[in-house]
Every structure is written in structure tokens, then in C-alpha cells.
CSV table of C-alpha atoms in Angstrom, one decimal:
chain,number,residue,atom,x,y,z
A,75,UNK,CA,20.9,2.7,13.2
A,76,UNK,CA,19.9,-1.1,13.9
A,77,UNK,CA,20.7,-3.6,11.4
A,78,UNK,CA,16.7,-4.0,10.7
A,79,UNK,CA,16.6,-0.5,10.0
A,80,UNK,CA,19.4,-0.8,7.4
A,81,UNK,CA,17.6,-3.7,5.9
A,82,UNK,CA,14.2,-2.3,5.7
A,83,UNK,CA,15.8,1.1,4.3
A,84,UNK,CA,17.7,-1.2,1.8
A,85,UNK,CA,14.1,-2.8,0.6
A,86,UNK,CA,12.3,-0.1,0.7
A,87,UNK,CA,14.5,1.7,-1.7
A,88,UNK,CA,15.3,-1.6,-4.2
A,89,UNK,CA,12.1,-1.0,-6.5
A,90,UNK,CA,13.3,2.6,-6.8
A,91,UNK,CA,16.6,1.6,-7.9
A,92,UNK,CA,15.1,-0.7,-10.7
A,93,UNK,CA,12.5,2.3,-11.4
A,94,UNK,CA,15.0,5.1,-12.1
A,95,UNK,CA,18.0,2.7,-13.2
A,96,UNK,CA,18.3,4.0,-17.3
A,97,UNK,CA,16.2,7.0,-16.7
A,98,UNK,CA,17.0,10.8,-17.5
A,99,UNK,CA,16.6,13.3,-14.3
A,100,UNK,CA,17.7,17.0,-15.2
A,101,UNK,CA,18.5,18.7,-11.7
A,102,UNK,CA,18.7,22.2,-11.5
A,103,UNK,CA,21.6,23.4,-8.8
A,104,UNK,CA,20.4,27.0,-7.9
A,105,UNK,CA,23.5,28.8,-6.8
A,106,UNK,CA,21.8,29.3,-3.2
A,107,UNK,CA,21.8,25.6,-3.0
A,108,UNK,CA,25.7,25.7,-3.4
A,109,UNK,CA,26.3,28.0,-0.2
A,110,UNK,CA,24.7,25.8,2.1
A,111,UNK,CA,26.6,24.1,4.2
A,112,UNK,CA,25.2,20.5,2.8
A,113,UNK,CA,26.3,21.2,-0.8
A,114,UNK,CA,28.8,18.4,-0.5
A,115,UNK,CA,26.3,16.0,0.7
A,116,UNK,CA,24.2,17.0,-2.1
A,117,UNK,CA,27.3,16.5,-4.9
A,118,UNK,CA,27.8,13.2,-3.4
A,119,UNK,CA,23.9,12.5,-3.9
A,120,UNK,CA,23.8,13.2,-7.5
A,121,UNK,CA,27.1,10.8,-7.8
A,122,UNK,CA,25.6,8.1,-5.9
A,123,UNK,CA,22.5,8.7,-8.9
A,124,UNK,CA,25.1,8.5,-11.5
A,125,UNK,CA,26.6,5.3,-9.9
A,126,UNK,CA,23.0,3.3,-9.9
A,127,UNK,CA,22.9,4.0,-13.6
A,128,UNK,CA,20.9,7.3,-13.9
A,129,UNK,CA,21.6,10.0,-16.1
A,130,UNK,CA,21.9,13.3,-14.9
A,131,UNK,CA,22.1,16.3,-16.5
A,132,UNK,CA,23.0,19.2,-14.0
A,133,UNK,CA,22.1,22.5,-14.6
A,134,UNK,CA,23.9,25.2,-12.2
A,135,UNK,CA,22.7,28.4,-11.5
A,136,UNK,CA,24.8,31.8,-9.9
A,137,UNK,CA,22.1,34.2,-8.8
A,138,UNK,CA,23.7,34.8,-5.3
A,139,UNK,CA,27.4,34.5,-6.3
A,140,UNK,CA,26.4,37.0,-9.3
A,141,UNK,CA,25.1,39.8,-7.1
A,142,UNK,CA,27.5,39.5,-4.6
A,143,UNK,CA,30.5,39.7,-7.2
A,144,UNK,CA,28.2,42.7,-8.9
A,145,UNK,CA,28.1,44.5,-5.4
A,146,UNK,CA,32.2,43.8,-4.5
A,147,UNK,CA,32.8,45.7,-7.5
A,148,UNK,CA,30.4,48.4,-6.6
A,149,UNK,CA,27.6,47.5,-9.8
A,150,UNK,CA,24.3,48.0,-9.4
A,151,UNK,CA,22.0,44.4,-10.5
A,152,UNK,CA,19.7,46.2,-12.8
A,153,UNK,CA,16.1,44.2,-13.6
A,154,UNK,CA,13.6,45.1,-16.3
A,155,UNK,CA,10.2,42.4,-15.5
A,156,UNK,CA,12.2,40.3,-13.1
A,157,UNK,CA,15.0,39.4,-15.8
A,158,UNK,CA,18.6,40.6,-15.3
A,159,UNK,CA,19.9,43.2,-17.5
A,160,UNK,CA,23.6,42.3,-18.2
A,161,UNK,CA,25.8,45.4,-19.6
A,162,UNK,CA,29.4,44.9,-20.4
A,163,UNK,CA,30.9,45.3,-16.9
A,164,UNK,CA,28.6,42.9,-15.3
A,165,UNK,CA,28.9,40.4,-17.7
A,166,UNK,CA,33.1,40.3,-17.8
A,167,UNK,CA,32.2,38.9,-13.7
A,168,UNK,CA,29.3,36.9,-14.9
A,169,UNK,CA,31.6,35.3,-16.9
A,170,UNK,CA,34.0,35.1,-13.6
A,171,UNK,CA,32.0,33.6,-11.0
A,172,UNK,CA,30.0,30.9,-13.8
A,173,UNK,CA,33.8,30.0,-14.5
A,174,UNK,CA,34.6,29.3,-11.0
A,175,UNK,CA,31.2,27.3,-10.3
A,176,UNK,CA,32.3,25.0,-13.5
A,177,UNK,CA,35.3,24.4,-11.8
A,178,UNK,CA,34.1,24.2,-8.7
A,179,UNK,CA,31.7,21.3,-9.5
A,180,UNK,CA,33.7,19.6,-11.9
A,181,UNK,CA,36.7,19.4,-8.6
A,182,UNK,CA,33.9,18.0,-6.7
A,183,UNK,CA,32.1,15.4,-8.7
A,184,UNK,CA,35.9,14.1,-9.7
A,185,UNK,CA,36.2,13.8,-5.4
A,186,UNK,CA,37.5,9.8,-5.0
A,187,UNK,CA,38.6,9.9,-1.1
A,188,UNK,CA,38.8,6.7,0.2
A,189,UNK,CA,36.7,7.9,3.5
A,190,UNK,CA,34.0,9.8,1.2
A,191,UNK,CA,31.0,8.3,-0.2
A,192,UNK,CA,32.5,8.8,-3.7
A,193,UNK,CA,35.5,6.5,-3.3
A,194,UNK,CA,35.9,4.6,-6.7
A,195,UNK,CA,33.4,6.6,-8.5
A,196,UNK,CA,35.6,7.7,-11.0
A,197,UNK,CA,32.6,9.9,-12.6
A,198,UNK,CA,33.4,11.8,-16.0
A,199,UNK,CA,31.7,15.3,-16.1
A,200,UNK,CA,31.3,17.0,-19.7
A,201,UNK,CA,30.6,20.6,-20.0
A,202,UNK,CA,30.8,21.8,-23.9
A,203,UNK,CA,28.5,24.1,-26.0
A,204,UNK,CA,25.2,22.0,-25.6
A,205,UNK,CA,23.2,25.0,-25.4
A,206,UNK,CA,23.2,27.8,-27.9
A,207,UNK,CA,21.9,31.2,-27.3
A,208,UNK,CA,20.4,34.2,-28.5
A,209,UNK,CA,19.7,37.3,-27.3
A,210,UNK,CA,16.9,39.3,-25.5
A,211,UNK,CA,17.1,42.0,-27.2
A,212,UNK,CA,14.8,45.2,-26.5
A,213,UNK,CA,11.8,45.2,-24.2
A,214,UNK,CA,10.0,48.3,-23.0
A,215,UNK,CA,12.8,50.3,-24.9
A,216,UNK,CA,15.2,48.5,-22.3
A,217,UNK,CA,18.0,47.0,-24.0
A,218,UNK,CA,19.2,43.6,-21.9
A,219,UNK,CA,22.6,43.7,-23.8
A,220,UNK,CA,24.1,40.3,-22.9
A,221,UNK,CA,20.9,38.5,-21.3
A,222,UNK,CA,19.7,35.5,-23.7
A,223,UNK,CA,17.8,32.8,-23.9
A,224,UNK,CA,17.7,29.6,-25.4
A,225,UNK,CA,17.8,29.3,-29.2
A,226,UNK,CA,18.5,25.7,-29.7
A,227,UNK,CA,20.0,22.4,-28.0
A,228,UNK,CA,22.2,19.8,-28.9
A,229,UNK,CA,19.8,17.0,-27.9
A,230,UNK,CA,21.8,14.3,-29.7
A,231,UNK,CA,25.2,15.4,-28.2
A,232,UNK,CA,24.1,15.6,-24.7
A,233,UNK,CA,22.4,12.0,-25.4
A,234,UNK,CA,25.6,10.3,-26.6
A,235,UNK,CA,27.7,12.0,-23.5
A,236,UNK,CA,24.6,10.4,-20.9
A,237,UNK,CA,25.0,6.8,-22.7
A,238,UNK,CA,28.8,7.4,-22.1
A,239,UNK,CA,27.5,7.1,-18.2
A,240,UNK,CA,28.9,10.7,-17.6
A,241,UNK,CA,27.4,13.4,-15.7
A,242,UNK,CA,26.5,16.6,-18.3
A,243,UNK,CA,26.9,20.1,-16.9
A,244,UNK,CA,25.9,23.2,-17.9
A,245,UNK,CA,25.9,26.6,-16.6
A,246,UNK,CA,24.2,29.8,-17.0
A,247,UNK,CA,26.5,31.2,-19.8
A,248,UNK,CA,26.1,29.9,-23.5
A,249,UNK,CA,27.5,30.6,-26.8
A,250,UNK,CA,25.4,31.9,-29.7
A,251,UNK,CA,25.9,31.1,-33.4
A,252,UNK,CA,28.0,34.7,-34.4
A,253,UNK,CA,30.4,33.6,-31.6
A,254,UNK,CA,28.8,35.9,-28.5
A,255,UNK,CA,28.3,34.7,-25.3
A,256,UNK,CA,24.9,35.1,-23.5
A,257,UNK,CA,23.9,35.2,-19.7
A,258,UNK,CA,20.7,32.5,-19.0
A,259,UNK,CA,18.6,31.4,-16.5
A,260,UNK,CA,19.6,28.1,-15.0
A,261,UNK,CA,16.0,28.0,-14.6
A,262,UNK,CA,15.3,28.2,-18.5
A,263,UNK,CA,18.5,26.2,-19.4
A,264,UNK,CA,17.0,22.8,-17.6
A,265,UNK,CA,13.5,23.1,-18.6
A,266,UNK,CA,14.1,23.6,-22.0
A,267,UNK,CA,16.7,20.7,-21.6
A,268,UNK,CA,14.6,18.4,-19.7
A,269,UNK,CA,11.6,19.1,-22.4
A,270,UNK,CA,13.5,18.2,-25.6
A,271,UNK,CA,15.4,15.7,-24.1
A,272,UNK,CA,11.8,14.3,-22.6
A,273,UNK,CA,13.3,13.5,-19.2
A,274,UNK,CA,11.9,11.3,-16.8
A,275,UNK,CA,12.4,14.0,-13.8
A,276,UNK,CA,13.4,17.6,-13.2
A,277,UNK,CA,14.9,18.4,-9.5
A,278,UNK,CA,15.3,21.9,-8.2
A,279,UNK,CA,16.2,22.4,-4.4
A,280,UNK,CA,14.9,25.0,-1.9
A,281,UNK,CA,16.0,26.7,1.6
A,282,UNK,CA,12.4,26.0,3.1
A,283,UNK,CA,12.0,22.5,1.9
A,284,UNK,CA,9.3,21.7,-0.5
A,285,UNK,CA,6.1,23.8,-0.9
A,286,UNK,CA,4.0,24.8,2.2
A,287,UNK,CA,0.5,24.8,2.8
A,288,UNK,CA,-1.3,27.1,5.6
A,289,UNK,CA,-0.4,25.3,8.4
A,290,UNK,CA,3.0,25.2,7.6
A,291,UNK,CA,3.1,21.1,6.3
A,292,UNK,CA,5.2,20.5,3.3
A,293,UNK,CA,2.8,19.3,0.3
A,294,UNK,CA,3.7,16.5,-1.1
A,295,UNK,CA,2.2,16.3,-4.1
A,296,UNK,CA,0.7,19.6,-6.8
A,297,UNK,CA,-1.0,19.2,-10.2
A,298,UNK,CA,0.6,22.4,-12.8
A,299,UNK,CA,-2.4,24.3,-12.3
A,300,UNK,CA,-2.6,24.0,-8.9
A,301,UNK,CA,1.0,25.1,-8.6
A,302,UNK,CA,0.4,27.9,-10.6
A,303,UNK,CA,-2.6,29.5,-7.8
A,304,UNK,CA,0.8,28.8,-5.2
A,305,UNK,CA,3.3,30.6,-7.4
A,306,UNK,CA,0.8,33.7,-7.8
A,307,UNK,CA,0.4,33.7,-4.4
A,308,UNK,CA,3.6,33.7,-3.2
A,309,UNK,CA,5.3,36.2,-5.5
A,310,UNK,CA,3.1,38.8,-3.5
A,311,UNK,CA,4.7,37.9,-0.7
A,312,UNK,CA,7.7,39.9,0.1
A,313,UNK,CA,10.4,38.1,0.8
A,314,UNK,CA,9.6,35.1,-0.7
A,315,UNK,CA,11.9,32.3,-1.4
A,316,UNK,CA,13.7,33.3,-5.0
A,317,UNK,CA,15.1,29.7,-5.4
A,318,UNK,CA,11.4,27.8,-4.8
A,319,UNK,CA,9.6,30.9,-7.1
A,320,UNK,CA,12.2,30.0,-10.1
A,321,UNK,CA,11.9,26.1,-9.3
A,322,UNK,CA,8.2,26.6,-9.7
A,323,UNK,CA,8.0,28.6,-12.5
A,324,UNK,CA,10.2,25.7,-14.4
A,325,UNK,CA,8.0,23.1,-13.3
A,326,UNK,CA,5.0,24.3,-14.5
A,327,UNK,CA,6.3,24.9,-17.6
A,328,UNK,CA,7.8,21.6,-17.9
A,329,UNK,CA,5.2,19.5,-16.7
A,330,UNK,CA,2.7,21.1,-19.0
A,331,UNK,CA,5.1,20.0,-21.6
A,332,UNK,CA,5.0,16.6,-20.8
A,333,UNK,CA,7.7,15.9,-18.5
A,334,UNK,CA,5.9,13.0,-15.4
A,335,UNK,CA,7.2,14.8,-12.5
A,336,UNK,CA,9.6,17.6,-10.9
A,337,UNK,CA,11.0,16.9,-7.8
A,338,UNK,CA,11.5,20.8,-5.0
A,339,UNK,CA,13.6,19.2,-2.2
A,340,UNK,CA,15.5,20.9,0.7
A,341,UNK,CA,18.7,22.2,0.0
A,342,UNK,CA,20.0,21.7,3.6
A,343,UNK,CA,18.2,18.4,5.3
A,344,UNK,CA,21.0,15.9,4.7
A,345,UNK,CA,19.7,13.0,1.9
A,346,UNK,CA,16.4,15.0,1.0
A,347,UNK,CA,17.5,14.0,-2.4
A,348,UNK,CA,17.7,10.6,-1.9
A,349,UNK,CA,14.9,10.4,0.6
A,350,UNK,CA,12.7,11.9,-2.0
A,351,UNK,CA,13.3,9.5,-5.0
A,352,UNK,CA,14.4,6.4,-3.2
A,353,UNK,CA,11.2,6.1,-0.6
A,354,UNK,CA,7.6,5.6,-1.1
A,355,UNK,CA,6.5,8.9,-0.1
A,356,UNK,CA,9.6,11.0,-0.4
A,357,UNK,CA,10.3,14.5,1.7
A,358,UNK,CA,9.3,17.6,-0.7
A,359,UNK,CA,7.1,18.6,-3.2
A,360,UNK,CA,6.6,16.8,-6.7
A,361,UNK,CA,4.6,18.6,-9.7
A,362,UNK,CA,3.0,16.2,-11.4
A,363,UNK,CA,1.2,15.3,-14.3
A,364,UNK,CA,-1.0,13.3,-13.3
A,365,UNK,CA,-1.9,11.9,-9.8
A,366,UNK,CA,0.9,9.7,-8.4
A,367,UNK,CA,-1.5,6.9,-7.0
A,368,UNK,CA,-3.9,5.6,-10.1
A,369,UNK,CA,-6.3,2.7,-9.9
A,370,UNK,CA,-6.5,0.0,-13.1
A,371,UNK,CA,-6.7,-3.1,-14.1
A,372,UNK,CA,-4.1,-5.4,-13.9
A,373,UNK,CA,-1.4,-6.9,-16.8
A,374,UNK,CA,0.6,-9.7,-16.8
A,375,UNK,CA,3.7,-7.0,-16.0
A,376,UNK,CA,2.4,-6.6,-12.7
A,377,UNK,CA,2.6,-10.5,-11.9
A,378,UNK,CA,6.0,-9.3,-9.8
A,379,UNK,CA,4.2,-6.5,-8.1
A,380,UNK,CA,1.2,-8.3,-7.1
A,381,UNK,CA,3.2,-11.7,-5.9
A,382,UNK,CA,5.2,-9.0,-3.3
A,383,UNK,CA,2.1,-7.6,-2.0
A,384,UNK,CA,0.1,-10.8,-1.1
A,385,UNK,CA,3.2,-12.9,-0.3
A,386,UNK,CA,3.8,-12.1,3.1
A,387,UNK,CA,-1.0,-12.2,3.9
A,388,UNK,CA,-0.3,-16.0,2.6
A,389,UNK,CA,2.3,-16.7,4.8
A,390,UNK,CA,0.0,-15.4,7.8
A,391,UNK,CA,-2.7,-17.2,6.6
A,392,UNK,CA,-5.0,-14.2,5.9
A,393,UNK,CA,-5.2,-15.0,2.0
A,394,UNK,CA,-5.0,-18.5,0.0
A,395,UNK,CA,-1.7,-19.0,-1.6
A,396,UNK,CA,-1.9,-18.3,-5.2
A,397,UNK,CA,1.2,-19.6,-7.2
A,398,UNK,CA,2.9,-17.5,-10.1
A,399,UNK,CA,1.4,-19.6,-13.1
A,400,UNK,CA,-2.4,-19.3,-11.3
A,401,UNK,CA,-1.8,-15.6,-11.0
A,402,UNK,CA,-0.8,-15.1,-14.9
A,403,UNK,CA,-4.2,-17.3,-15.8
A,404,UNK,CA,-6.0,-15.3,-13.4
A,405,UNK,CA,-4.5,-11.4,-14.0
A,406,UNK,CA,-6.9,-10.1,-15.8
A,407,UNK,CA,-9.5,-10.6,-12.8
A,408,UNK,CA,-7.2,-8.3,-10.8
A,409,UNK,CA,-7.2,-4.3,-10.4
A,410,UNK,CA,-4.6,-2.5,-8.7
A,411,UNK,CA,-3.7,0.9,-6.7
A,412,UNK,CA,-0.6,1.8,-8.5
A,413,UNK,CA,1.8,4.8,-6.8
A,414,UNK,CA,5.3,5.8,-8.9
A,415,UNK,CA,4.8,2.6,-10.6
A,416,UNK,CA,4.8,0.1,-7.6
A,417,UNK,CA,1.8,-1.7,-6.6
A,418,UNK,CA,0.7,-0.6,-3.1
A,419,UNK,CA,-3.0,-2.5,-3.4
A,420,UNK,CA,-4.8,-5.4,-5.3
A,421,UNK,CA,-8.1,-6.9,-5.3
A,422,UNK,CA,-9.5,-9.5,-7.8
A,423,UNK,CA,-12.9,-10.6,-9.0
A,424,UNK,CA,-13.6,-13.7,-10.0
A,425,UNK,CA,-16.4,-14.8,-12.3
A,426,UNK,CA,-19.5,-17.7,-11.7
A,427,UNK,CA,-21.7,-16.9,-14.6
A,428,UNK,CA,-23.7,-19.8,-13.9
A,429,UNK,CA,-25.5,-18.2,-10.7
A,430,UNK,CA,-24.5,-15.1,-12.3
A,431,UNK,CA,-22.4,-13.7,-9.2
A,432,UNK,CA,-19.1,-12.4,-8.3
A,433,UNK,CA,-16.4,-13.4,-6.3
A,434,UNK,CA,-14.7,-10.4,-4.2
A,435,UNK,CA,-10.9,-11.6,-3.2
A,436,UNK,CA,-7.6,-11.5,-2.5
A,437,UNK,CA,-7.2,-7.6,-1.5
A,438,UNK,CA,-4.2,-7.3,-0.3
A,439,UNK,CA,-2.7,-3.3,0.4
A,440,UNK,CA,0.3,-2.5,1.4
A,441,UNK,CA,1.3,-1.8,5.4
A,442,UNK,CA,2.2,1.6,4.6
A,443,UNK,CA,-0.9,2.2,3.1
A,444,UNK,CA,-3.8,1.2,4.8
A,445,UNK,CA,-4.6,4.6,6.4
A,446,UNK,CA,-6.5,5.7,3.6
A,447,UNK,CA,-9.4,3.3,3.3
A,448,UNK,CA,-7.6,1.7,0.0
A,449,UNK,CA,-9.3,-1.0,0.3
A,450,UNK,CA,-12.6,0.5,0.6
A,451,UNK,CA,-11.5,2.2,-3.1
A,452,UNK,CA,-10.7,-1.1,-4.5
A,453,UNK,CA,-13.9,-3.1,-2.9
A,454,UNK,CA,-15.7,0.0,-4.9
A,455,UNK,CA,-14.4,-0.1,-8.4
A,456,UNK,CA,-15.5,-4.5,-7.8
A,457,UNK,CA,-18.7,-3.4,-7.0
A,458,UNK,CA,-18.9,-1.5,-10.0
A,459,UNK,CA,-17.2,-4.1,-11.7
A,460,UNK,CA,-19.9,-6.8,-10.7
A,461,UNK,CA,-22.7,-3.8,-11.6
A,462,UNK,CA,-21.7,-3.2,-15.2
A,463,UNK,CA,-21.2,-7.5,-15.9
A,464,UNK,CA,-24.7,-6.9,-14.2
A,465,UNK,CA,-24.4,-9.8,-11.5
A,466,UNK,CA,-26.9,-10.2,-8.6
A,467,UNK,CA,-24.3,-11.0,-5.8
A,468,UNK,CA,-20.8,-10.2,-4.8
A,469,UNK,CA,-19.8,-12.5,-2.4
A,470,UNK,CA,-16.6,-12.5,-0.5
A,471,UNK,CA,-14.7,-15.3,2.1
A,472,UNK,CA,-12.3,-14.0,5.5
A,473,UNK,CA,-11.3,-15.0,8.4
A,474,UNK,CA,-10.4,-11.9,9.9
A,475,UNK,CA,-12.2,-9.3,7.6
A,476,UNK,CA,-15.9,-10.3,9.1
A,477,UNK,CA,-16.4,-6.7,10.6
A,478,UNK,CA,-15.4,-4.4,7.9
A,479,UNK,CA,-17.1,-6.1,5.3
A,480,UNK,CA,-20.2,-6.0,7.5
A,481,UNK,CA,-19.6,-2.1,7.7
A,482,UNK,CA,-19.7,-1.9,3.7
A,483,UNK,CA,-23.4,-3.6,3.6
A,484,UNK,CA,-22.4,-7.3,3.4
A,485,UNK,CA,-24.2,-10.1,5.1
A,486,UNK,CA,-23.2,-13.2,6.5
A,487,UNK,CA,-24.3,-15.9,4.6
A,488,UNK,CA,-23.8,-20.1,4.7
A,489,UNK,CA,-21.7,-22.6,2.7
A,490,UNK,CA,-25.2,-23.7,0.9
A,491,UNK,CA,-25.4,-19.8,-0.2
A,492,UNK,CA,-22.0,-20.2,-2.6
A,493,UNK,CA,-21.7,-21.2,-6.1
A,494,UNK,CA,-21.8,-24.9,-7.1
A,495,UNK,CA,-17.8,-24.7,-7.7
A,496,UNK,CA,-17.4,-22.6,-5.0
A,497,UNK,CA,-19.0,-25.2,-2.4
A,498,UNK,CA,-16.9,-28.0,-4.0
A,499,UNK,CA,-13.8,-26.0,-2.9
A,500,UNK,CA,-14.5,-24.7,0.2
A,501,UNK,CA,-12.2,-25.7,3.1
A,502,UNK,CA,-13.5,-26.5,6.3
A,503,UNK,CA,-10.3,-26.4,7.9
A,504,UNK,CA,-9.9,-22.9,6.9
A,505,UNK,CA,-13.5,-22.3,8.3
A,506,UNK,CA,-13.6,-19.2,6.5
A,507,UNK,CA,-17.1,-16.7,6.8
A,508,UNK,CA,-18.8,-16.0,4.1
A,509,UNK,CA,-20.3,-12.7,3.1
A,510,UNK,CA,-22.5,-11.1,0.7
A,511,UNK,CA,-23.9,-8.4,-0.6
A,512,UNK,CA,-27.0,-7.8,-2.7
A,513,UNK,CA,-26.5,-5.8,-6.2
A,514,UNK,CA,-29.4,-5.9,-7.5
């Protein structure tokens, strides 16, 4: 990799870091994620989260391991509506393999090898009784003996361990309040958990990637109910991916409960995990709710956002340098395309009541951004803008621009045309063209 690259993947990444940095991701660790051959790159992941100050709750699941330990000792994995029934014999090597896994993760995330990626991480990893069960019951006259579900969580215990900075586990076994032990979904476990705790994420990893659409392209981004018409679908296909149906079924849930978005990301791609929360438009599928990119007006929070965006068109002479204190006088004349809380575009309109006109400037989007006709969706919400202060004329100054406002009904117009104050300010050295277009 060239040194540019590094830097630029560096840059790219730094908002991220300050986004997440404090924040509460639950990820869900199916147990068909842990037999891939990536699962150490993926342990080393969710340390490297823990390291930039995020707090992770990790929520392992056994499916796999559990029906292969069931099969070794010649049981049969019984189902009654898709949930495991768990007798006494299968539960004694439930209670086996979720063991192990606890062990096996713990070993792992305590990893400090000089030539690993965790060297000096020194990451403390709490299990305890965060969870409390209670069981099934009967369904259909089916009894599911030692199958559970959650009852109640320990939000403020698993709080003061995350403040601690330590990474809290939990697996799919979980103690009830007469001293029995109950076998869970992992699935149920971190929703419920990433609900009450009102987490900022919930991560689940998949064999195939992220969610498909016909043609075979991951999708990047799905509303709940839109997910839903997915989920349906694919659980009438056989053969279907158990790890992305359970992922999906979680998501839904949670997001309709409030929590922003959850992440599906491939299991085996090395970094998916990384590359999906750490670039601007990641590798799998989120669930969100509500649409990642959203278009408002600007605050005086966004001075940062706004100053990175234009910065580098000042320094090529596309757009007038504007310093920090004009931009806080002048924020409220600025909307903004907003994506996962970064500003990706800007536009601003500024005011001449005295001829009664608008100004259109300073739209700025961002390089990776402007295949999308942005701009286009932020010269429309001015001209709406101008429409509602009911103005007669939106007129706009470029140098390089001349063509595409041309294609969006503007004409080109003389210095004489311009507001009073604009005239006075004009710069002839600049020679910009001027451009207008009739609202009325």
C-alpha cells in the first residue's frame, strides 16, 4: 500500500473515530462466524473498537457448535416453530460447548503478542449474570424444557463494567431467579440488550456478506419494513443463510425499537468490520431508522463540517474564502446534506430584501459524492427556499459552474443586473459570471 493510501485511509476514517468514540455497539458473534477462518481477524477488530474508546457488548451465539456436539453424541436437535427444544441430555452439552466458547473468547480478547495487532491492549472481558431468564414453557402442547427467554437485564451493571472500558460478554446460557439455567438465543440476548441499554449500534456478521438484491449487489442500506418483505422472502428459500435470517429478525426488531442502525457484515472478508463503520459508505448492509443521508438546515455545530467541505474549493479558487467568524454570523443561511453525521454537501442563501432577491452560493459537495446530482438537491430545497420568502430572483456567481446552472433554467445576466451591495462587492479580478433565474 503507498504511503498516500495510508494517509487518505487514515482521514477518511478520523471523523468515524470521533463519531463512535463514547458510543455503545452491541455485536452479535453467531457461532458460524467463529469457524471461519477470519474469526481471529474479527476478535482483533472488536479490540481495536474497544481501544478507540467504544463500548462493546458482545453477544456469542453456538448454533453450529450445538448441533454438532448434539449429533457426536448421537441426539436428535428437536424444533417446535423454529425454536430449539432443549431436554435434559442436550442441555448438560449446551452447557459444554457455551463453556468452551466463554473460554475461548475470553483466551482470545486477553491475546497481547507483540507481532499481533493486540499488543498492549491489555483488554478486561467481564462475563457475570447480566441476563436473567425464564422459561418457555409449553407451546402447542410441546414442552421446551430448558429453552428461555429473556426475563430481565442488569442494565446498570453491564453500564458500570462498559465505563470500566471493559469488553462485556455474554452467551447463550443464563440464570433464572429459582437458580435454573436457561438456553437463549444469542439473537434475543443482544437485542433485548442493545434496546434497554439504547445502544448506538447492533452488528451481526453473515457468510454471504450483507443482504443481496436480484442481481446479486450487496444493499447497502434497508428501512425495518423493507427488511421485513427481504426476511419473508428469503425464509422460503431453502437453504437460506441461518446466520443473516436471525441477524435480520434482530434488527427489525431492534430498530423498530429505537435503536439508529444495525450493521450485517461479512464474516470472512478480512476488516468488513472495520470497513463498514470506519468508511463513508461501508461494505454490508445497515437497517436503519431513518435514511442515512438527510438534508437540513445548518447550526452553528456544523461550523467544523462545513469549513472541511469548502476549504480545499477556496484553495482552488472555485469559492470565495469565507473565514470561521463569517461562517458562525452567516450559518443560519446554510443547509446541508448530512450522511452518518458528517457533512458531505452545503449550499447557502443569502438575503437582499431590498430588490427582494436571493443569493444562491457557496455549494460545495464532497468528491465522493457528486455522482448523485447533490447539488442539484440542494440548488432545489434554495429554490424553495427563495419561493416560500417569496423573492423574484435567485441569482448565483461561478467561474466554472456557467453550464450546469444554465441546464437548471438560469440565465446569464450583467454586473448592472445584481443588487446594489452586491455590485459594490463584485471583483473584477475574479470576473466571475453571473446567473439568474426567474421565480416568479
Amino acid at each position: 500500500m503507498r504511503t498516500t493510501e495510508i494517509v487518505d485511509g487514515f482521514r477518511q476514517s478520523a471523523p468515524y473515530v470521533n463519531a463512535h468514540r463514547g458510543k455503545t455497539f452491541v455485536v452479535m458473534l453467531g457461532g458460524e462466524a467463529m469457524i471461519q477462518p477470519g474469526f481471529r481477524s474479527i476478535i482483533n477488530d472488536i479490540a481495536l473498537l474497544n481501544s478507540l474508546g467504544i463500548k462493546i457488548v458482545l453477544v456469542y451465539g453456538a448454533r453450529p457448535q450445538i448441533n454438532q456436539a448434539l449429533e457426536q453424541h448421537g441426539l436428535l436437535a428437536q424444533y417446535h416453530n423454529r425454536i430449539r427444544v432443549t431436554d435434559d441430555d442436550s442441555f448438560k452439552l449446551i452447557k459444554q460447548v457455551a463453556g468452551a466458547l466463554q473460554l475461548d473468547i475470553t483466551a482470545r480478547l486477553s491475546m497481547s503478542l507483540s507481532n499481533t495487532p493486540m499488543h498492549n491492549a491489555q483488554i478486561n472481558v467481564v462475563s457475570g449474570n447480566f441476563v436473567i431468564a425464564q422459561p418457555l414453557g409449553v407451546d402447542e402442547g410441546v414442552d421446551y424444557h430448558h429453552s428461555g427467554r429473556v426475563r430481565r437485564i442488569d442494565v446498570a451493571g453491564i453500564r458500570r463494567q462498559l465505563d470500566q472500558n471493559c469488553i462485556v460478554l455474554m452467551g447463550p446460557v443464563a440464570a433464572s431467579v429459582t437458580g435454573e439455567s436457561f438456553n437463549l438465543t444469542a439473537e434475543e440476548i443482544a437485542t433485548q440488550v442493545a434496546i434497554k441499554l439504547r445502544a448506538d449500534k447492533m452488528i451481526g456478521f453473515t457468510d454471504i456478506g450483507g443482504i443481496v438484491d436480484a442481481e446479486g449487489e450487496i444493499i447497502a442500506e434497508l428501512m425495518p419494513n423493507d427488511a421485513e418483505v427481504i426476511m419473508q422472502q428469503m425464509e422460503q428459500q431453502p437453504g437460506a443463510c441461518t446466520a443473516t435470517l436471525a441477524f435480520l429478525h434482530a434488527a427489525i426488531s431492534a430498530s423498530r425499537a429505537g435503536i439508529p442502525r444495525c450493521h450485517l457484515v461479512s464474516n470472512s472478508v478480512n476488516g468488513a468490520l472495520l470497513q463498514e463503520l470506519f468508511s463513508r459508505d461501508g461494505i454490508g448492509t445497515q437497517i436503519v431508522t431513518e435514511a442515512a443521508e438527510r438534508l437540513r438546515g445548518a447550526t452553528i455545530n456544523d461550523i467544523g463540517g462545513i469549513l472541511d467541505l469548502i476549504r480545499p474549493l477556496e484553495q482552488q479558487g472555485l469559492l470565495v474564502r469565507r473565514s470561521r467568524e463569517q461562517l458562525e454570523m452567516e450559518i443560519d443561511q446554510f443547509v446541508l446534506i448530512e450522511r452518518d453525521g458528517l457533512v458531505i454537501g452545503c449550499a447557502a442563501l443569502y438575503p437582499f430584501p431590498e430588490e427582494n432577491v436571493g443569493e444562491f452560493a457557496c455549494l460545495a459537495v464532497h468528491p465522493n459524492y457528486r455522482d448523485a446530482d447533490r447539488g442539484t438537491l440542494l440548488l432545489k430545497n434554495i429554490i424553495q427556499l427563495a419561493r416560500q420568502r417569496k423573492y423574484k430572483t435567485l441569482f448565483a456567481l461561478t467561474t466554472r459552474s456557467i453550464h450546469w446552472f444554465l441546464e437548471h433554467g438560469f440565465e446569464l445576466k450583467n454586473v448592472e443586473d445584481l443588487p446594489a451591495k452586491k455590485q459594490q462587492l463584485y471583483n473584477y479580478q475574479r470576473r466571475s459570471k453571473i446567473l439568474a433565474l426567474d421565480l416568479t
